Amino acid sequence: MGNAHHFFVDDLGALIANLATRRYSHSYSEDKGKKHVYYSKVLSNAVMKHYSYAADDSAVTPLRISVSYRLMNDGKPLAALTKELKKLNTRYRDTLPVWITKSGASEGVREKRWNAVQRYLREHGDLIDCFKYQGDDRLTEGNHSFNLEVASTRQEQAICFEFIRALVDAYAPHGIIRARREPDVPRKQRNGWIKRYAELHKRKGWTPLEISREIQRELREGTWNERLRLQYNLAQNTICRIAGLKLHSHHMAMN
């Protein structure tokens, strides 16, 4: 079980009512003749959280409340939740206008994926709160920023770190954009697009002649790069050389 932090309350009844509303279960334990009261709940099937206090001190004001945690099933459920959140983050980040040579996703797709991330954060809000900084006032529940008290072993700590990284991405997707390309020189951008376009349409069954003509048209109209509107007038044999296509000799002669 993770090491407990603690906070203080002046109104024990208000805390107990709050925990009951959040469906924490109630239990007792006794150690060396001293009785403790526990309120516990499993959050998102991944972490069990315990609030506890000494029963003999229940009339003391302010009363010290200890908080401890236990990862369920050696942290495997939390690792699964981390994997799910990372996938949602990646899907949303892919819709952001980052890549110069990549056409952007529609507003509808971007909003749908953003809402999926927000739905995840709401659904697992109680679990996420275990890892968030709550403040440092002695009369409120508080813990260290990016709380790692949830973990009790090095392996569990590594799992918690991964979850925290995914949370950081989820709360600031625009600030952490991985794999962003440095601006290429226009020729490299153009040649990279030609290769990708040709490969895509080869898989669709297009002939080299059809592919080269379509690429030639888009280069002339500047539609291949909607952001910069660059225009090129390349011969078909040049396009085929860049794309790795082979035209029949009579086609090249006609061009």
One Martini backbone bead per residue (centre of mass of N, CA, C, O) as a GRO file, in nm:
protein
  255
    1MET     BB    1   0.097   0.034   0.020
    2GLY     BB    2   0.077   0.351   0.011
    3ASN     BB    3   0.179   0.620   0.146
    4ALA     BB    4   0.062   0.837   0.374
    5HIS     BB    5  -0.126   1.108   0.392
    6HIS     BB    6  -0.246   1.427   0.532
    7PHE     BB    7  -0.526   1.582   0.703
    8PHE     BB    8  -0.759   1.835   0.822
    9VAL     BB    9  -1.058   1.849   1.034
   10ASP     BB   10  -1.349   2.004   1.188
   11ASP     BB   11  -1.574   1.821   1.021
   12LEU     BB   12  -1.650   1.497   1.028
   13GLY     BB   13  -1.943   1.477   0.925
   14ALA     BB   14  -1.893   1.606   0.647
   15LEU     BB   15  -1.694   1.394   0.546
   16ILE     BB   16  -1.875   1.142   0.575
   17ALA     BB   17  -2.099   1.243   0.389
   18ASN     BB   18  -1.920   1.270   0.139
   19LEU     BB   19  -1.831   0.969   0.127
   20ALA     BB   20  -2.115   0.850   0.104
   21THR     BB   21  -2.187   0.991  -0.163
   22ARG     BB   22  -1.917   0.843  -0.296
   23ARG     BB   23  -1.925   0.536  -0.200
   24TYR     BB   24  -1.792   0.463   0.068
   25SER     BB   25  -1.673   0.228   0.265
   26HIS     BB   26  -1.716   0.075   0.594
   27SER     BB   27  -1.457   0.030   0.853
   28TYR     BB   28  -1.254  -0.174   1.079
   29SER     BB   29  -0.962  -0.153   1.302
   30GLU     BB   30  -0.702  -0.324   1.504
   31ASP     BB   31  -0.405  -0.183   1.680
   32LYS     BB   32  -0.288  -0.217   1.976
   33GLY     BB   33  -0.586  -0.129   2.087
   34LYS     BB   34  -0.636   0.049   1.830
   35LYS     BB   35  -0.891   0.218   1.669
   36HIS     BB   36  -0.999   0.220   1.320
   37VAL     BB   37  -1.127   0.417   1.057
   38TYR     BB   38  -1.272   0.325   0.735
   39TYR     BB   39  -1.264   0.457   0.393
   40SER     BB   40  -1.353   0.288   0.084
   41LYS     BB   41  -1.234   0.276  -0.271
   42VAL     BB   42  -1.271   0.179  -0.605
   43LEU     BB   43  -1.096   0.321  -0.883
   44SER     BB   44  -1.147   0.216  -1.193
   45ASN     BB   45  -1.023  -0.070  -1.106
   46ALA     BB   46  -0.714   0.043  -0.998
   47VAL     BB   47  -0.773   0.205  -0.715
   48MET     BB   48  -0.735   0.207  -0.368
   49LYS     BB   49  -0.898   0.419  -0.132
   50HIS     BB   50  -0.804   0.557   0.195
   51TYR     BB   51  -0.971   0.657   0.486
   52SER     BB   52  -0.839   0.758   0.815
   53TYR     BB   53  -0.901   0.715   1.179
   54ALA     BB   54  -0.902   0.758   1.510
   55ALA     BB   55  -1.158   0.682   1.716
   56ASP     BB   56  -1.052   0.827   1.983
   57ASP     BB   57  -1.020   1.116   1.803
   58SER     BB   58  -1.310   1.218   1.702
   59ALA     BB   59  -1.321   1.480   1.912
   60VAL     BB   60  -1.099   1.610   1.771
   61THR     BB   61  -0.971   1.953   1.711
   62PRO     BB   62  -0.837   1.879   1.463
   63LEU     BB   63  -0.861   1.603   1.248
   64ARG     BB   64  -0.676   1.336   1.150
   65ILE     BB   65  -0.632   1.237   0.805
   66SER     BB   66  -0.569   0.947   0.634
   67VAL     BB   67  -0.400   0.855   0.318
   68SER     BB   68  -0.438   0.567   0.104
   69TYR     BB   69  -0.302   0.315  -0.128
   70ARG     BB   70  -0.397   0.064  -0.395
   71LEU     BB   71  -0.298  -0.136  -0.636
   72MET     BB   72  -0.444  -0.324  -0.868
   73ASN     BB   73  -0.308  -0.595  -0.990
   74ASP     BB   74  -0.013  -0.465  -1.015
   75GLY     BB   75  -0.127  -0.224  -1.222
   76LYS     BB   76  -0.281  -0.327  -1.480
   77PRO     BB   77  -0.533  -0.141  -1.500
   78LEU     BB   78  -0.369   0.124  -1.521
   79ALA     BB   79  -0.216   0.048  -1.778
   80ALA     BB   80  -0.473   0.023  -1.953
   81LEU     BB   81  -0.565   0.319  -1.915
   82THR     BB   82  -0.313   0.445  -2.035
   83LYS     BB   83  -0.338   0.324  -2.318
   84GLU     BB   84  -0.611   0.455  -2.381
   85LEU     BB   85  -0.524   0.754  -2.348
   86LYS     BB   86  -0.298   0.757  -2.557
   87LYS     BB   87  -0.481   0.696  -2.796
   88LEU     BB   88  -0.660   0.948  -2.769
   89ASN     BB   89  -0.433   1.155  -2.793
   90THR     BB   90  -0.330   1.072  -3.073
   91ARG     BB   91  -0.593   1.110  -3.229
   92TYR     BB   92  -0.614   1.412  -3.166
   93ARG     BB   93  -0.331   1.514  -3.257
   94ASP     BB   94  -0.374   1.431  -3.563
   95THR     BB   95  -0.581   1.690  -3.602
   96LEU     BB   96  -0.364   1.883  -3.589
   97PRO     BB   97  -0.201   2.165  -3.735
   98VAL     BB   98   0.128   2.056  -3.831
   99TRP     BB   99   0.168   1.933  -4.100
  100ILE     BB  100   0.256   2.059  -4.398
  101THR     BB  101   0.200   1.777  -4.585
  102LYS     BB  102  -0.076   1.755  -4.422
  103SER     BB  103  -0.390   1.705  -4.415
  104GLY     BB  104  -0.651   1.815  -4.248
  105ALA     BB  105  -0.886   1.784  -4.031
  106SER     BB  106  -1.187   1.813  -3.942
  107GLU     BB  107  -1.377   1.965  -3.710
  108GLY     BB  108  -1.549   1.718  -3.642
  109VAL     BB  109  -1.320   1.522  -3.577
  110ARG     BB  110  -1.174   1.690  -3.366
  111GLU     BB  111  -1.415   1.714  -3.165
  112LYS     BB  112  -1.467   1.413  -3.124
  113ARG     BB  113  -1.182   1.350  -3.000
  114TRP     BB  114  -1.193   1.555  -2.774
  115ASN     BB  115  -1.448   1.437  -2.635
  116ALA     BB  116  -1.316   1.163  -2.569
  117VAL     BB  117  -1.111   1.274  -2.368
  118GLN     BB  118  -1.315   1.416  -2.174
  119ARG     BB  119  -1.475   1.161  -2.104
  120TYR     BB  120  -1.243   1.017  -1.966
  121LEU     BB  121  -1.185   1.232  -1.745
  122ARG     BB  122  -1.467   1.210  -1.616
  123GLU     BB  123  -1.489   0.902  -1.562
  124HIS     BB  124  -1.181   0.928  -1.404
  125GLY     BB  125  -1.173   1.157  -1.183
  126ASP     BB  126  -1.110   1.014  -0.909
  127LEU     BB  127  -0.842   0.894  -1.001
  128ILE     BB  128  -0.699   1.156  -1.095
  129ASP     BB  129  -0.707   1.300  -0.813
  130CYS     BB  130  -0.475   1.123  -0.691
  131PHE     BB  131  -0.251   1.286  -0.889
  132LYS     BB  132  -0.335   1.560  -0.796
  133TYR     BB  133  -0.305   1.872  -0.690
  134GLN     BB  134  -0.483   2.005  -0.388
  135GLY     BB  135  -0.292   2.135  -0.187
  136ASP     BB  136  -0.149   2.281   0.146
  137ASP     BB  137  -0.364   2.288   0.339
  138ARG     BB  138  -0.431   2.152   0.654
  139LEU     BB  139  -0.767   2.160   0.593
  140THR     BB  140  -0.689   1.997   0.334
  141GLU     BB  141  -0.654   1.801   0.086
  142GLY     BB  142  -0.315   1.680   0.031
  143ASN     BB  143  -0.035   1.670  -0.207
  144HIS     BB  144   0.191   1.601  -0.415
  145SER     BB  145   0.298   1.673  -0.699
  146PHE     BB  146   0.244   1.416  -0.864
  147ASN     BB  147   0.142   1.169  -0.716
  148LEU     BB  148   0.336   0.875  -0.564
  149GLU     BB  149   0.178   0.731  -0.320
  150VAL     BB  150   0.039   0.504  -0.478
  151ALA     BB  151   0.313   0.384  -0.472
  152SER     BB  152   0.526   0.089  -0.341
  153THR     BB  153   0.688   0.036  -0.605
  154ARG     BB  154   0.881   0.057  -0.880
  155GLN     BB  155   0.676  -0.056  -1.079
  156GLU     BB  156   0.438   0.124  -0.992
  157GLN     BB  157   0.580   0.391  -1.050
  158ALA     BB  158   0.606   0.353  -1.356
  159ILE     BB  159   0.300   0.339  -1.407
  160CYS     BB  160   0.235   0.621  -1.290
  161PHE     BB  161   0.409   0.788  -1.481
  162GLU     BB  162   0.256   0.715  -1.740
  163PHE     BB  163  -0.013   0.834  -1.650
  164ILE     BB  164   0.087   1.124  -1.609
  165ARG     BB  165   0.179   1.175  -1.898
  166ALA     BB  166  -0.101   1.135  -2.022
  167LEU     BB  167  -0.234   1.366  -1.865
  168VAL     BB  168  -0.064   1.597  -1.972
  169ASP     BB  169  -0.155   1.559  -2.265
  170ALA     BB  170  -0.464   1.592  -2.216
  171TYR     BB  171  -0.439   1.895  -2.090
  172ALA     BB  172  -0.188   1.963  -2.328
  173PRO     BB  173  -0.193   1.908  -2.658
  174HIS     BB  174  -0.069   2.182  -2.779
  175GLY     BB  175   0.213   2.174  -2.607
  176ILE     BB  176   0.242   1.855  -2.701
  177ILE     BB  177   0.420   1.790  -3.001
  178ARG     BB  178   0.488   1.517  -3.161
  179ALA     BB  179   0.671   1.472  -3.450
  180ARG     BB  180   0.756   1.738  -3.556
  181ARG     BB  181   0.835   1.898  -3.834
  182GLU     BB  182   1.062   2.038  -3.999
  183PRO     BB  183   1.110   2.261  -4.228
  184ASP     BB  184   1.123   2.210  -4.549
  185VAL     BB  185   1.220   2.211  -4.841
  186PRO     BB  186   1.020   2.227  -5.108
  187ARG     BB  187   1.140   1.982  -5.262
  188LYS     BB  188   1.108   1.773  -5.034
  189GLN     BB  189   0.810   1.801  -5.002
  190ARG     BB  190   0.732   1.729  -5.291
  191ASN     BB  191   0.874   1.448  -5.312
  192GLY     BB  192   0.726   1.319  -5.074
  193TRP     BB  193   0.444   1.345  -5.195
  194ILE     BB  194   0.486   1.186  -5.455
  195LYS     BB  195   0.550   0.914  -5.320
  196ARG     BB  196   0.290   0.883  -5.155
  197TYR     BB  197   0.085   0.913  -5.385
  198ALA     BB  198   0.187   0.681  -5.561
  199GLU     BB  199   0.157   0.450  -5.355
  200LEU     BB  200  -0.146   0.481  -5.305
  201HIS     BB  201  -0.235   0.442  -5.618
  202LYS     BB  202  -0.110   0.167  -5.662
  203ARG     BB  203  -0.300   0.021  -5.455
  204LYS     BB  204  -0.560   0.113  -5.642
  205GLY     BB  205  -0.458   0.050  -5.962
  206TRP     BB  206  -0.294   0.249  -6.091
  207THR     BB  207  -0.123   0.379  -6.339
  208PRO     BB  208   0.160   0.544  -6.413
  209LEU     BB  209   0.020   0.744  -6.604
  210GLU     BB  210  -0.209   0.835  -6.417
  211ILE     BB  211  -0.033   0.930  -6.184
  212SER     BB  212   0.147   1.139  -6.330
  213ARG     BB  213  -0.085   1.320  -6.431
  214GLU     BB  214  -0.206   1.391  -6.153
  215ILE     BB  215   0.048   1.512  -6.033
  216GLN     BB  216   0.090   1.728  -6.248
  217ARG     BB  217  -0.173   1.879  -6.196
  218GLU     BB  218  -0.131   1.945  -5.889
  219LEU     BB  219   0.133   2.102  -5.927
  220ARG     BB  220   0.024   2.325  -6.119
  221GLU     BB  221  -0.220   2.411  -5.907
  222GLY     BB  222  -0.125   2.378  -5.593
  223THR     BB  223  -0.296   2.135  -5.434
  224TRP     BB  224  -0.083   1.962  -5.267
  225ASN     BB  225  -0.042   2.252  -5.107
  226GLU     BB  226  -0.270   2.436  -4.940
  227ARG     BB  227  -0.095   2.633  -4.772
  228LEU     BB  228   0.136   2.735  -5.000
  229ARG     BB  229   0.073   2.708  -5.313
  230LEU     BB  230   0.258   2.542  -5.478
  231GLN     BB  231   0.428   2.543  -5.804
  232TYR     BB  232   0.472   2.293  -6.070
  233ASN     BB  233   0.658   2.197  -6.385
  234LEU     BB  234   0.660   1.867  -6.453
  235ALA     BB  235   0.766   1.605  -6.595
  236GLN     BB  236   0.683   1.279  -6.619
  237ASN     BB  237   0.970   1.156  -6.595
  238THR     BB  238   1.035   1.304  -6.329
  239ILE     BB  239   0.808   1.193  -6.158
  240CYS     BB  240   0.883   0.892  -6.196
  241ARG     BB  241   1.163   0.909  -6.071
  242ILE     BB  242   1.072   1.001  -5.787
  243ALA     BB  243   0.842   0.759  -5.757
  244GLY     BB  244   0.930   0.485  -5.910
  245LEU     BB  245   0.831   0.486  -6.204
  246LYS     BB  246   0.720   0.307  -6.512
  247LEU     BB  247   0.735   0.392  -6.835
  248HIS     BB  248   0.672   0.363  -7.139
  249SER     BB  249   0.848   0.473  -7.409
  250HIS     BB  250   0.602   0.595  -7.572
  251HIS     BB  251   0.505   0.782  -7.345
  252MET     BB  252   0.766   0.949  -7.318
  253ALA     BB  253   0.771   1.047  -7.611
  254MET     BB  254   0.499   1.197  -7.602
  255ASN     BB  255   0.596   1.395  -7.363
   0.00000   0.00000   0.00000
